[in-house]
mmCIF file of C-alpha atoms in Angstrom:
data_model
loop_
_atom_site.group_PDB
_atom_site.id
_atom_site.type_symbol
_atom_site.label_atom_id
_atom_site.label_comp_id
_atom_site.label_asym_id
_atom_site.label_seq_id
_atom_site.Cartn_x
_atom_site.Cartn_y
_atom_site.Cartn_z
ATOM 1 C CA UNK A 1 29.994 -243.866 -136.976
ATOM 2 C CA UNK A 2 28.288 -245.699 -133.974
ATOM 3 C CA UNK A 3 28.804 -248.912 -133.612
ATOM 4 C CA UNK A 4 27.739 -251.938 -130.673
ATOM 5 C CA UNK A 5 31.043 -253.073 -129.147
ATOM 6 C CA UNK A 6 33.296 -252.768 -125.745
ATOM 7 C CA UNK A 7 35.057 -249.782 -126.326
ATOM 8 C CA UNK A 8 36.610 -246.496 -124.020
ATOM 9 C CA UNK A 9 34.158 -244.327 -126.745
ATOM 10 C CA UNK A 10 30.683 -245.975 -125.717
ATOM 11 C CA UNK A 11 29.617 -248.921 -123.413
ATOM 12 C CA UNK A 12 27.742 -250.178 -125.753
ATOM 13 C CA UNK A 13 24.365 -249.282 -126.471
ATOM 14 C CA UNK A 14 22.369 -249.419 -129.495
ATOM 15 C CA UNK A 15 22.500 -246.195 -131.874
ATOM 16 C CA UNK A 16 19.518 -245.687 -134.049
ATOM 17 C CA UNK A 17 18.940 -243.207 -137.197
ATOM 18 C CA UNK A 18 17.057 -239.949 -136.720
ATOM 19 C CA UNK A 19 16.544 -236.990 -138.831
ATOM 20 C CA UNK A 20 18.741 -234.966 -136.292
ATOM 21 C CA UNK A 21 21.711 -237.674 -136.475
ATOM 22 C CA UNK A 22 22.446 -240.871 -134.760
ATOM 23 C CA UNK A 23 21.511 -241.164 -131.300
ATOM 24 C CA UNK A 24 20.882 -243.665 -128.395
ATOM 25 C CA UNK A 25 17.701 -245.972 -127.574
ATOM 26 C CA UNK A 26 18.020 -245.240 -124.137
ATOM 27 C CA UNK A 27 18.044 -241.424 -125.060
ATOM 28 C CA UNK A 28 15.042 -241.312 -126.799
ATOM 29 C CA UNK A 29 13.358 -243.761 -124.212
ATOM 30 C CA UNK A 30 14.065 -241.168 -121.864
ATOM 31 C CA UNK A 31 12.418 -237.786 -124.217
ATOM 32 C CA UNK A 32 9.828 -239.742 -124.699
ATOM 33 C CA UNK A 33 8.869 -240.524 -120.921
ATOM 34 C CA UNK A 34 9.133 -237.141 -120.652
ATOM 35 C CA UNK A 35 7.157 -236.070 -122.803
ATOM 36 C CA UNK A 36 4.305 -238.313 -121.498
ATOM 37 C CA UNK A 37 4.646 -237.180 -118.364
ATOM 38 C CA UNK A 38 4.441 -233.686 -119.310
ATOM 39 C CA UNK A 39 1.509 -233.874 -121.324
ATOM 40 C CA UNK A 40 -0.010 -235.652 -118.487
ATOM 41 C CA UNK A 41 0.487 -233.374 -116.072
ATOM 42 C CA UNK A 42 -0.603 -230.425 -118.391
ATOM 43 C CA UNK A 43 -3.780 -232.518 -119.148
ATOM 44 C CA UNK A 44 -4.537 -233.132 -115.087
ATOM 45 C CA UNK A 45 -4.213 -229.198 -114.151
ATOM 46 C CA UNK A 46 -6.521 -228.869 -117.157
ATOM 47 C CA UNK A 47 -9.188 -230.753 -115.804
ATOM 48 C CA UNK A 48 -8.567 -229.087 -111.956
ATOM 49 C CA UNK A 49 -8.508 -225.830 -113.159
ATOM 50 C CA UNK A 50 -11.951 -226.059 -115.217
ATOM 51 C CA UNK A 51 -13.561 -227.865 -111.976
ATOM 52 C CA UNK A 52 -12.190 -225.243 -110.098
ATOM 53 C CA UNK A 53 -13.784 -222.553 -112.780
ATOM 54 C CA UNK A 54 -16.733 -224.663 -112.267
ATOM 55 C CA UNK A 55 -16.756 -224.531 -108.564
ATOM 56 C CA UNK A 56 -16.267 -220.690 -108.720
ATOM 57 C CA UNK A 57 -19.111 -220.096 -110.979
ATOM 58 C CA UNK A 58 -21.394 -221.747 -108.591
ATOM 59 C CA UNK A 59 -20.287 -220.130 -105.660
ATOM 60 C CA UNK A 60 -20.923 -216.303 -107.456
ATOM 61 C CA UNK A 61 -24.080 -217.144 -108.815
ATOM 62 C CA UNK A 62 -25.349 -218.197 -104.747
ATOM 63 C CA UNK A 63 -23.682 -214.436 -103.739
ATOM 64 C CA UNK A 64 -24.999 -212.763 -106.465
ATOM 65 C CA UNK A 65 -28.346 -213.001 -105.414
ATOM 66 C CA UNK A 66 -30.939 -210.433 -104.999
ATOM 67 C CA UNK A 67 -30.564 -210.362 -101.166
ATOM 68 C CA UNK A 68 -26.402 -210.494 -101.516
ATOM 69 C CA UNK A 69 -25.998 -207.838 -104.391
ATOM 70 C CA UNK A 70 -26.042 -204.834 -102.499
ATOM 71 C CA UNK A 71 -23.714 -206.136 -99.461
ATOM 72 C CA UNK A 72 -20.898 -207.403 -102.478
ATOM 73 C CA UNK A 73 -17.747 -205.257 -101.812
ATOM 74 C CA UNK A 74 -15.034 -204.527 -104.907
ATOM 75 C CA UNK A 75 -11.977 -205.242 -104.098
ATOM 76 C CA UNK A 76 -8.617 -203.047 -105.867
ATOM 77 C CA UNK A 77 -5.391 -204.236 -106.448
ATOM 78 C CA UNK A 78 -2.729 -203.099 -104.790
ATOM 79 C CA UNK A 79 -0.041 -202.023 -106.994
ATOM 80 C CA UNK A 80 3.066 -203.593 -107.611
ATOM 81 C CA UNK A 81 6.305 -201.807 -106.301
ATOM 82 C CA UNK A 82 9.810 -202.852 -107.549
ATOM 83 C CA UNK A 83 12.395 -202.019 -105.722
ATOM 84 C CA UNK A 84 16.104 -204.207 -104.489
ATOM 85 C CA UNK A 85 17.835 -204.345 -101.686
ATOM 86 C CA UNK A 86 21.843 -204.027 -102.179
ATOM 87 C CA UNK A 87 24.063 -207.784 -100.821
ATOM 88 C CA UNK A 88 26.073 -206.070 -98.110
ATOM 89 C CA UNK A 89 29.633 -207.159 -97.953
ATOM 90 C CA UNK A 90 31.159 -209.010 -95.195
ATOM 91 C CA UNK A 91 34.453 -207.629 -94.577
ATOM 92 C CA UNK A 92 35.780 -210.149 -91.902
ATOM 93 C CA UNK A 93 35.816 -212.723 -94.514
ATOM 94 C CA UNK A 94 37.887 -213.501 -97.245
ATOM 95 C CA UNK A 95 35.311 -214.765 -99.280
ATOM 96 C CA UNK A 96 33.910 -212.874 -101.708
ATOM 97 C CA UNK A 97 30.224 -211.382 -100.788
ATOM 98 C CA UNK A 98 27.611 -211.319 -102.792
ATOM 99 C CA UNK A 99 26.977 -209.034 -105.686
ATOM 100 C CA UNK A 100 24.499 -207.827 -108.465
ATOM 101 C CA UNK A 101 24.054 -208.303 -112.302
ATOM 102 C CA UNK A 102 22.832 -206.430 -114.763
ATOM 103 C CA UNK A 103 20.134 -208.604 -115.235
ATOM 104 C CA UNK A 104 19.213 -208.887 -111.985
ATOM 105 C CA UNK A 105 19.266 -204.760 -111.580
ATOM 106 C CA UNK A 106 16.976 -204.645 -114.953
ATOM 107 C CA UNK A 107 14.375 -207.132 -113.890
ATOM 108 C CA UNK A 108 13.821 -206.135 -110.140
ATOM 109 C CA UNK A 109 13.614 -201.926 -110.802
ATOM 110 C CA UNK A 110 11.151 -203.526 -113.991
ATOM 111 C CA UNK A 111 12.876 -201.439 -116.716
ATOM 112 C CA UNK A 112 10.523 -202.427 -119.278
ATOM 113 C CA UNK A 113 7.292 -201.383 -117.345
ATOM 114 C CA UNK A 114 8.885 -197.364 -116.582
ATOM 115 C CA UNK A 115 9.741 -196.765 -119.872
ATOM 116 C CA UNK A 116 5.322 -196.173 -119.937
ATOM 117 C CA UNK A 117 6.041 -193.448 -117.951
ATOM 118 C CA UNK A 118 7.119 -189.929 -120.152
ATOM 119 C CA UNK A 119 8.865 -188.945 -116.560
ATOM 120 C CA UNK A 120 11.265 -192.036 -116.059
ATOM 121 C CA UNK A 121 11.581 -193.027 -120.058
ATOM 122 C CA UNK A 122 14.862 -190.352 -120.478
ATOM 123 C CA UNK A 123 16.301 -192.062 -117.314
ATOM 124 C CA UNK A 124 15.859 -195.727 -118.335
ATOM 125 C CA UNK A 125 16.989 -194.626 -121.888
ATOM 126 C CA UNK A 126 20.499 -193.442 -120.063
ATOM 127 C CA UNK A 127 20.803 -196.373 -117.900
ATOM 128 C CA UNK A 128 20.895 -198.994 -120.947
ATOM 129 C CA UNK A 129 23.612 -196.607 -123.267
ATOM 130 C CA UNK A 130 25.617 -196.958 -120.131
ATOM 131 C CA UNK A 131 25.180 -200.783 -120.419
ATOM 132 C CA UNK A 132 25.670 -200.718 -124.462
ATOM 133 C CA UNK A 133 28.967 -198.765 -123.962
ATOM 134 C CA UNK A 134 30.390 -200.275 -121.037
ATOM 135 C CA UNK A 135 29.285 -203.907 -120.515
ATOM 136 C CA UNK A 136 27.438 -204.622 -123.433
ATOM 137 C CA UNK A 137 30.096 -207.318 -124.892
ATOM 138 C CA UNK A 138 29.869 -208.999 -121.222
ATOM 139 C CA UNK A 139 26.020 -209.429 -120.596
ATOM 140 C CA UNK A 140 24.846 -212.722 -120.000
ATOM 141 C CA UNK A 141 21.842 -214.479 -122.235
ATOM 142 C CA UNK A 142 19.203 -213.532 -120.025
ATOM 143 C CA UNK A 143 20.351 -210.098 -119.430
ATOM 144 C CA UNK A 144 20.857 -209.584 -123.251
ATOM 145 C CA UNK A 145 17.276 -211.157 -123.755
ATOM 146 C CA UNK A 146 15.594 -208.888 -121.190
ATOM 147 C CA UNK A 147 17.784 -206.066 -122.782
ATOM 148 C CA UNK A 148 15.973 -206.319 -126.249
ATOM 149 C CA UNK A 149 12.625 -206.846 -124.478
ATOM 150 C CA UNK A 150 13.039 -203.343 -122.975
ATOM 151 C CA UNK A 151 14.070 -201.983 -126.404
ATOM 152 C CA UNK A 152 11.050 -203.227 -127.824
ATOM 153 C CA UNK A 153 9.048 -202.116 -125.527
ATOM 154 C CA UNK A 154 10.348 -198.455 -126.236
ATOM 155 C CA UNK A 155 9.654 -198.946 -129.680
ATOM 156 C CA UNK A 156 6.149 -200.181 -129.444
ATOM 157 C CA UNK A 157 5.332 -196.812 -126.977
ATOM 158 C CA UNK A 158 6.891 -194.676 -129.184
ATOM 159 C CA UNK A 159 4.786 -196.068 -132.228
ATOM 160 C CA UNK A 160 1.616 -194.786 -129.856
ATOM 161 C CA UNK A 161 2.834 -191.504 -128.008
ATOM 162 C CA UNK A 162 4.734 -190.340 -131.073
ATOM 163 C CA UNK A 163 7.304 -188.879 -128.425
ATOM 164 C CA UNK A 164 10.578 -189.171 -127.913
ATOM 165 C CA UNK A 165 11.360 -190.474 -131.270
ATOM 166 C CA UNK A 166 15.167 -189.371 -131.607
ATOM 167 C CA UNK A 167 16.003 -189.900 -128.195
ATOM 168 C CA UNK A 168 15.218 -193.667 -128.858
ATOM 169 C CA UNK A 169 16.064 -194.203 -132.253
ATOM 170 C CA UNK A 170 20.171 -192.679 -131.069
ATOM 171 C CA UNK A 171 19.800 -195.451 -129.095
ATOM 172 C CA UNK A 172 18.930 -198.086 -131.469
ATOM 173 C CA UNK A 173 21.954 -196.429 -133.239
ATOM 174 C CA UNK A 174 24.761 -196.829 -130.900
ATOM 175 C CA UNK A 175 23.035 -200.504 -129.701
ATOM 176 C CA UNK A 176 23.668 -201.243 -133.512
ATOM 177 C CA UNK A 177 27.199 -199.923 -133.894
ATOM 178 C CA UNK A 178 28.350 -201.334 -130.674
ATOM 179 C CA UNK A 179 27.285 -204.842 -132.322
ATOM 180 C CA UNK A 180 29.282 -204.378 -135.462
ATOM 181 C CA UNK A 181 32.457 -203.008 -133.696
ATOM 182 C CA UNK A 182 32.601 -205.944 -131.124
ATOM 183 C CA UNK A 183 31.124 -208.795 -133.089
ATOM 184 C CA UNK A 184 34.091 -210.948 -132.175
ATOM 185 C CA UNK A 185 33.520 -210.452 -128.417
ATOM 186 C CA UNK A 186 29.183 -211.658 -128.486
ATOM 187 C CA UNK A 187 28.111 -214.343 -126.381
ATOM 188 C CA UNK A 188 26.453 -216.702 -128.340
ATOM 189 C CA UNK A 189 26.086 -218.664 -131.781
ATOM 190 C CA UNK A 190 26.025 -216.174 -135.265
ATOM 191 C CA UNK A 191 22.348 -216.953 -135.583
ATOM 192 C CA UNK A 192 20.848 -215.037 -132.602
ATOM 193 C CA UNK A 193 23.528 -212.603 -133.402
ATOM 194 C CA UNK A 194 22.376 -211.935 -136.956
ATOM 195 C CA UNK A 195 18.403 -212.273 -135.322
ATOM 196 C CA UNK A 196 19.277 -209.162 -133.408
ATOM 197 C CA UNK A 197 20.784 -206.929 -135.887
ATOM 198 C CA UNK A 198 17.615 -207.869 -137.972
ATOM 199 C CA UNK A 199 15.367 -206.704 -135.296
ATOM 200 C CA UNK A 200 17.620 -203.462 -135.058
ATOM 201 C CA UNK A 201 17.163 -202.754 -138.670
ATOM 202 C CA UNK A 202 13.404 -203.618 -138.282
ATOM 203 C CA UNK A 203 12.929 -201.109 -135.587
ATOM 204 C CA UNK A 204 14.406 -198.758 -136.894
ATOM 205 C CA UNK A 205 12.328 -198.902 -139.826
ATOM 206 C CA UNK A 206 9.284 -198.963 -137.943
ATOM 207 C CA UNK A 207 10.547 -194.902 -135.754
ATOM 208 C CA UNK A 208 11.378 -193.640 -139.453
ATOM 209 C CA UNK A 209 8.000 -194.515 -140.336
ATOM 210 C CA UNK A 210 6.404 -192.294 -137.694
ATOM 211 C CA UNK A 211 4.778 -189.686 -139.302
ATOM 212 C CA UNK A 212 3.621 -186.730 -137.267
ATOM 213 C CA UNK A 213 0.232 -185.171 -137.726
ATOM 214 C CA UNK A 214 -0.131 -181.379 -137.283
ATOM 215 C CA UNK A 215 -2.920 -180.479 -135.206
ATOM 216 C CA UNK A 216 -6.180 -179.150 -136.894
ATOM 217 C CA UNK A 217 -7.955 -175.305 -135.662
ATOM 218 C CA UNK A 218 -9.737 -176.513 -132.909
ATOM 219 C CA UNK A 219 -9.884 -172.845 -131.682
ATOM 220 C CA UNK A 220 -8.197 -173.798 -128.547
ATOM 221 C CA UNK A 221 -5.676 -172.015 -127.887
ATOM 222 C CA UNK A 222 -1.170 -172.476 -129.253
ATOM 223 C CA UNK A 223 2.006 -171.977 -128.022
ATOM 224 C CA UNK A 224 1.984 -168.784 -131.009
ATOM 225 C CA UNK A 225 -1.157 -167.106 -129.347
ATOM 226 C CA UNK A 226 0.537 -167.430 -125.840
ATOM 227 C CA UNK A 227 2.552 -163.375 -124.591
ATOM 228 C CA UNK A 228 6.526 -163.243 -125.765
ATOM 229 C CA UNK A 229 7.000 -162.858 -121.946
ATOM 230 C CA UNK A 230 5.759 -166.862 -121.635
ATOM 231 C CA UNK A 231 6.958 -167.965 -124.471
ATOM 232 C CA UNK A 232 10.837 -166.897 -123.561
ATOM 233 C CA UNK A 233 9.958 -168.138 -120.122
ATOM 234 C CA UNK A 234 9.143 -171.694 -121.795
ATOM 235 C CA UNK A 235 12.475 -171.808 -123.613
ATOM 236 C CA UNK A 236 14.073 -170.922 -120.283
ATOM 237 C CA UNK A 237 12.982 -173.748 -119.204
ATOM 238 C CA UNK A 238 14.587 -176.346 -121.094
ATOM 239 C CA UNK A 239 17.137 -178.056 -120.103
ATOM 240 C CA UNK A 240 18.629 -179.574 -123.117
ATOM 241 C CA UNK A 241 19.868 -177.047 -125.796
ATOM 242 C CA UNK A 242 18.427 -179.125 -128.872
ATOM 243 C CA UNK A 243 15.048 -178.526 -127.979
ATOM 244 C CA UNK A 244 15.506 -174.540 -127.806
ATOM 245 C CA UNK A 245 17.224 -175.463 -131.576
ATOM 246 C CA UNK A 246 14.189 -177.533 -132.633
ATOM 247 C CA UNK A 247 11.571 -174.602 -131.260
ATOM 248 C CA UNK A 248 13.872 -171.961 -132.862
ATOM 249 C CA UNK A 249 13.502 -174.320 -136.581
ATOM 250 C CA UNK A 250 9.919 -174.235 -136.612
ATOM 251 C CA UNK A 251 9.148 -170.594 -137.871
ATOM 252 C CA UNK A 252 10.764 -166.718 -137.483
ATOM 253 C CA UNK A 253 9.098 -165.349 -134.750
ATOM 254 C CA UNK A 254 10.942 -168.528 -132.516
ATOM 255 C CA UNK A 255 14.120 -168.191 -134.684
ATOM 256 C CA UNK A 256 14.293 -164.677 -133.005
ATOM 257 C CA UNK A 257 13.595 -165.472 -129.678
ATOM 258 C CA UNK A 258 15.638 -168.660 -129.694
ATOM 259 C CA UNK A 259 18.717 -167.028 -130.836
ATOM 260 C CA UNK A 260 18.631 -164.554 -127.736
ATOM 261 C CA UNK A 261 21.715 -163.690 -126.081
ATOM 262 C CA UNK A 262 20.289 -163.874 -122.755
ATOM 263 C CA UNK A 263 18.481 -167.472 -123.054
ATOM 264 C CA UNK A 264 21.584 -168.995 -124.401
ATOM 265 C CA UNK A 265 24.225 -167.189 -121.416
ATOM 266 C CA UNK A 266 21.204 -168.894 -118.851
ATOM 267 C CA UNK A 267 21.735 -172.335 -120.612
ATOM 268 C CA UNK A 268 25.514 -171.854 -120.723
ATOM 269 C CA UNK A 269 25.686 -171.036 -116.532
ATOM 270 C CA UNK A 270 22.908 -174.038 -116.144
ATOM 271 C CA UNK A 271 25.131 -176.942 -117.790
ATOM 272 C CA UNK A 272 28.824 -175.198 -117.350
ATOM 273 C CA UNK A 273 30.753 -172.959 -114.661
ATOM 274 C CA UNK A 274 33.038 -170.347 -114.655
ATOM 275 C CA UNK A 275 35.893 -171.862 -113.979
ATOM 276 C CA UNK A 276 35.136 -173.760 -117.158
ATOM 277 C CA UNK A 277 35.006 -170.781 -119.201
ATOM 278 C CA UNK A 278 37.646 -169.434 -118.139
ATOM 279 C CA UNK A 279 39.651 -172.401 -119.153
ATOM 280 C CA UNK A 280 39.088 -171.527 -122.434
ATOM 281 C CA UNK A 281 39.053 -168.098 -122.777
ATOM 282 C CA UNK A 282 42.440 -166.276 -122.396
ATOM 283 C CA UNK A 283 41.660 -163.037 -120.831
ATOM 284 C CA UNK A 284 39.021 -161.777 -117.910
ATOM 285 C CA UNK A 285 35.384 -162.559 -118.810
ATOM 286 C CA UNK A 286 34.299 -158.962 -118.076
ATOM 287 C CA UNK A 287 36.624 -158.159 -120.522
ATOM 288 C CA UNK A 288 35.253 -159.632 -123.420
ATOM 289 C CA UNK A 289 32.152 -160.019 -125.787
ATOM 290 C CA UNK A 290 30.961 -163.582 -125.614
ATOM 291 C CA UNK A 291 28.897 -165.388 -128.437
ATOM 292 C CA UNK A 292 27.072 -167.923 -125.559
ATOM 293 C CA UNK A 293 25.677 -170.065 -128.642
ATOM 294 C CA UNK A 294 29.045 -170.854 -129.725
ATOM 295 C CA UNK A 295 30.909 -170.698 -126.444
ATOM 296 C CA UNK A 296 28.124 -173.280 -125.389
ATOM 297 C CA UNK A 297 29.126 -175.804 -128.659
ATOM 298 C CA UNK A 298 32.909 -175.001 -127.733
ATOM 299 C CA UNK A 299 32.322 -176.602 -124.544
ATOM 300 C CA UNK A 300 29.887 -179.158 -125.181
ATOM 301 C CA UNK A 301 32.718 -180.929 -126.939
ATOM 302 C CA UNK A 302 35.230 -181.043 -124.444
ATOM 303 C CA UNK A 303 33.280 -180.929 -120.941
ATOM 304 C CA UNK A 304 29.751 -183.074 -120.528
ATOM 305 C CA UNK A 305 26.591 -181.267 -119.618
ATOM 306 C CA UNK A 306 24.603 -181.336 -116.138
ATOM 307 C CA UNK A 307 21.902 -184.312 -116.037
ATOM 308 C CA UNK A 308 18.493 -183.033 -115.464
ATOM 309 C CA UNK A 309 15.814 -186.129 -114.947
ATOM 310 C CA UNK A 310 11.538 -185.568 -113.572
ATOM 311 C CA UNK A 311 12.061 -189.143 -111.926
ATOM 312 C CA UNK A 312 15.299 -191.169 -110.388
ATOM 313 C CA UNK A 313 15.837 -193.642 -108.971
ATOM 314 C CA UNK A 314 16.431 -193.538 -105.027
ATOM 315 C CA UNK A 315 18.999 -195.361 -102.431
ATOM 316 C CA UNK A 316 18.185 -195.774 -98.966
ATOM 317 C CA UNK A 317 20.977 -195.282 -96.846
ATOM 318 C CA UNK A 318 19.526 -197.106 -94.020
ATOM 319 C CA UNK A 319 18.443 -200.137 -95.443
ATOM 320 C CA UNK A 320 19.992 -200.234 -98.497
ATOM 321 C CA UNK A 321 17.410 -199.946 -100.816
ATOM 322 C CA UNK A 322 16.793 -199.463 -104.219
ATOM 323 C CA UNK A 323 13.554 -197.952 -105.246
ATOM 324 C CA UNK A 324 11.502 -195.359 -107.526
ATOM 325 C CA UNK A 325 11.249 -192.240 -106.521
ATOM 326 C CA UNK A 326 7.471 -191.792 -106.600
ATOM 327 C CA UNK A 327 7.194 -195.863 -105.428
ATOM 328 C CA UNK A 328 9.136 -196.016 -102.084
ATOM 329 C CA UNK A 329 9.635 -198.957 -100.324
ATOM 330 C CA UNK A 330 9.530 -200.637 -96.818
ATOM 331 C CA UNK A 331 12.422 -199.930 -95.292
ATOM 332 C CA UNK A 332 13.301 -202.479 -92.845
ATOM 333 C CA UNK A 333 15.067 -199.841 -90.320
ATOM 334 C CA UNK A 334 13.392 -197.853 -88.006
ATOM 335 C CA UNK A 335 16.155 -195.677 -86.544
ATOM 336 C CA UNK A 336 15.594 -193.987 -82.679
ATOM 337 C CA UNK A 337 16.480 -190.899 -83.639
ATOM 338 C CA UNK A 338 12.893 -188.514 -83.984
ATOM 339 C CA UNK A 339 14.620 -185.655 -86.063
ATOM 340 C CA UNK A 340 15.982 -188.604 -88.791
ATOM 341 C CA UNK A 341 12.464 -190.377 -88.484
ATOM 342 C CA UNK A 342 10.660 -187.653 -89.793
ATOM 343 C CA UNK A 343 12.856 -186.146 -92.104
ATOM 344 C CA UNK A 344 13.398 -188.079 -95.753
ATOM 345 C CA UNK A 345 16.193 -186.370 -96.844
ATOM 346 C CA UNK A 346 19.059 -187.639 -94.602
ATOM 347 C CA UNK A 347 17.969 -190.796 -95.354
ATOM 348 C CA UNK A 348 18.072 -190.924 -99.124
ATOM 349 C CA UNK A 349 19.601 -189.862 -101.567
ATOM 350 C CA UNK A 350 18.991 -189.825 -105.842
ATOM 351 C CA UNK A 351 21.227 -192.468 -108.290
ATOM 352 C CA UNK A 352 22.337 -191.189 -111.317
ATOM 353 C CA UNK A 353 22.447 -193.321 -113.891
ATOM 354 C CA UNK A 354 26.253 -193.404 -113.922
ATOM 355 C CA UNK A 355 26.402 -193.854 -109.824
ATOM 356 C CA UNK A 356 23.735 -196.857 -110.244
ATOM 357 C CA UNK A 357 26.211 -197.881 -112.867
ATOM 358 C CA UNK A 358 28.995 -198.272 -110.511
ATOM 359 C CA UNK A 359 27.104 -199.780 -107.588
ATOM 360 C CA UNK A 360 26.496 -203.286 -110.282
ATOM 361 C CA UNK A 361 30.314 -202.996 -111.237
ATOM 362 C CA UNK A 362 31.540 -202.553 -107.851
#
């Protein structure tokens, strides 16, 4: 109960009843200078900024005139590159150098702006499971904040491409589970903990609402009217095995040429070596007839498969740099050497989503 008195709990000062609780004069004196001088301030850049607007106005309509119109010159932006530079360590010192965060890695490679592109959004999508998993329980509030805003972001460009649904909504999935099995270990009060498994659940809703459209005879042409010949060369082409078990779902003719031999020992070879397969196996490989589809799920389980992304990110190794692929950067080194000036590929070299991973932890 506040009280006026000389006492070691309060010098004194007058206490006053609010709808929040008891608090000080002199406290709300000071909120409420405050707040005057913020609405002050807010009300003087008003007024500049719409004299300024004025000003501006005048000064186009005196170009635009009929002898200025044809000399007026458009001007493009530039566009914004992202890209870090990595603290380098001082190893004369004791001291500890400097070092990143996670949400410091997230906001300056703009995460939330490369999930718009289809070639980058499987490589941001691996980046932040690697978070969830490993340092999901140990983000700070503005890296957790800036975490959602990139999930949302995926949601909301699903909702319009109507692509990579499952790929996002396994992550929404594990981002949900990893909640409920370290609940205990969140930062922050059960309200904004509760707030985020809501907007889970809410997401969630929204990607099993997606409803995909079949395309209508436009007489153009399918992948169905395209030669056998391109159509196993397609499948070859994929990377991940799912999608050759998706195409194979759809109809017979692609059961049949999905569940070639051939495709699936290509796959196999692509994620897996020999040495590998001969692990499990018990005699020569010659030796023995080989189901590849099933050999492939045998080893799925136990080994993990090769990582195939259109766009990475990049690490210059003279300045180090941090930067997208098809962005560079301006690298602050010029090195005397002609034969490394001209040539790219000594210089850099492509982060994984597990080596960028390690650089924050290290």
């Amino acid at each position: 109960m506040p009280f006026i008195g000389k006492d070691w709990r309060s010098p004194g000062g007058l206490w006053v009843r609010t709808n929040s609780g008891w608090q000080k004069i002199s406290a709300i004196r000071k909120n409420l200078n405050r707040h005057i001088k913020r609405v002050a301030l807010e009300r003087i850049s008003g007024a500049q900024d719409s004299d300024t607007n004025l000003k501006d106005q005048d000064k186009a309509s005196k170009l635009l005139t009929a002898k200025n119109v044809s000399k007026t010159v458009k001007f493009t932006e530039r566009p914004k590159r992202h890209y870090l530079f990595l603290p380098t360590k001082c190893l004369t010192s004791k001291q500890r150098g400097k070092y990143l965060t996670v949400g410091e890695v997230l906001c300056s490679l703009d995460f939330c702006t490369a999930l718009s592109d289809p070639r980058r959004f499987h490589y941001v999508c691996k980046v932040i499971e690697l978070i969830i998993e490993e340092h999901f329980s140990t983000l700070c509030g503005s890296a957790m904040k800036y975490l959602f805003c990139i999930l949302e972001e995926g949601v909301n460009i699903v909702e319009l491409s109507h692509l990579f649904i499952h790929r996002l909504s396994t992550l929404l999935k594990r981002t949900k589970d990893k909640m409920l099995s370290d609940k205990n270990k969140q930062i922050g009060c059960q309200a904004l903990y509760n707030c985020r498994l809501h907007l889970l659940g809410l997401w969630e809703k929204r990607l099993q609402e997606i409803s995909l459209v079949e395309r209508e005879d436009d007489g153009k042409p399918t992948l169905q009217d395209l030669p056998v010949n391109c159509q196993r060369f397609l499948l070859q082409c994929f990377s991940d095995p799912a999608d050759v078990i998706h195409v194979a779902e759809t109809n017979k003719h692609f059961y049949i040429l999905g569940s070639d031999p051939l495709l699936w020992e290509k796959l196999f070879f692509y994620h897996f070596t020999e040495a590998q397969l001969q692990a499990v196996l018990r005699g020569p490989i010659t030796e023995q007839k080989i189901d590849w589809k099933l050999m492939f799920k045998r080893l799925m389980k136990r080994y993990e498969q090769t990582e195939e992304y259109t766009s990475m990110l990049q690490q210059c190794m003279r300045c180090n740099c941090i930067f997208w692929q098809e962005d560079g950067h301006p690298c602050c080194h010029f090195s005397l050497d002609e034969t490394l000036r001209d040539t790219t590929i000594l210089c850099t070299k492509d982060l994984s989503p597990k080596d960028l991973i390690a650089i924050i932890t290290d």
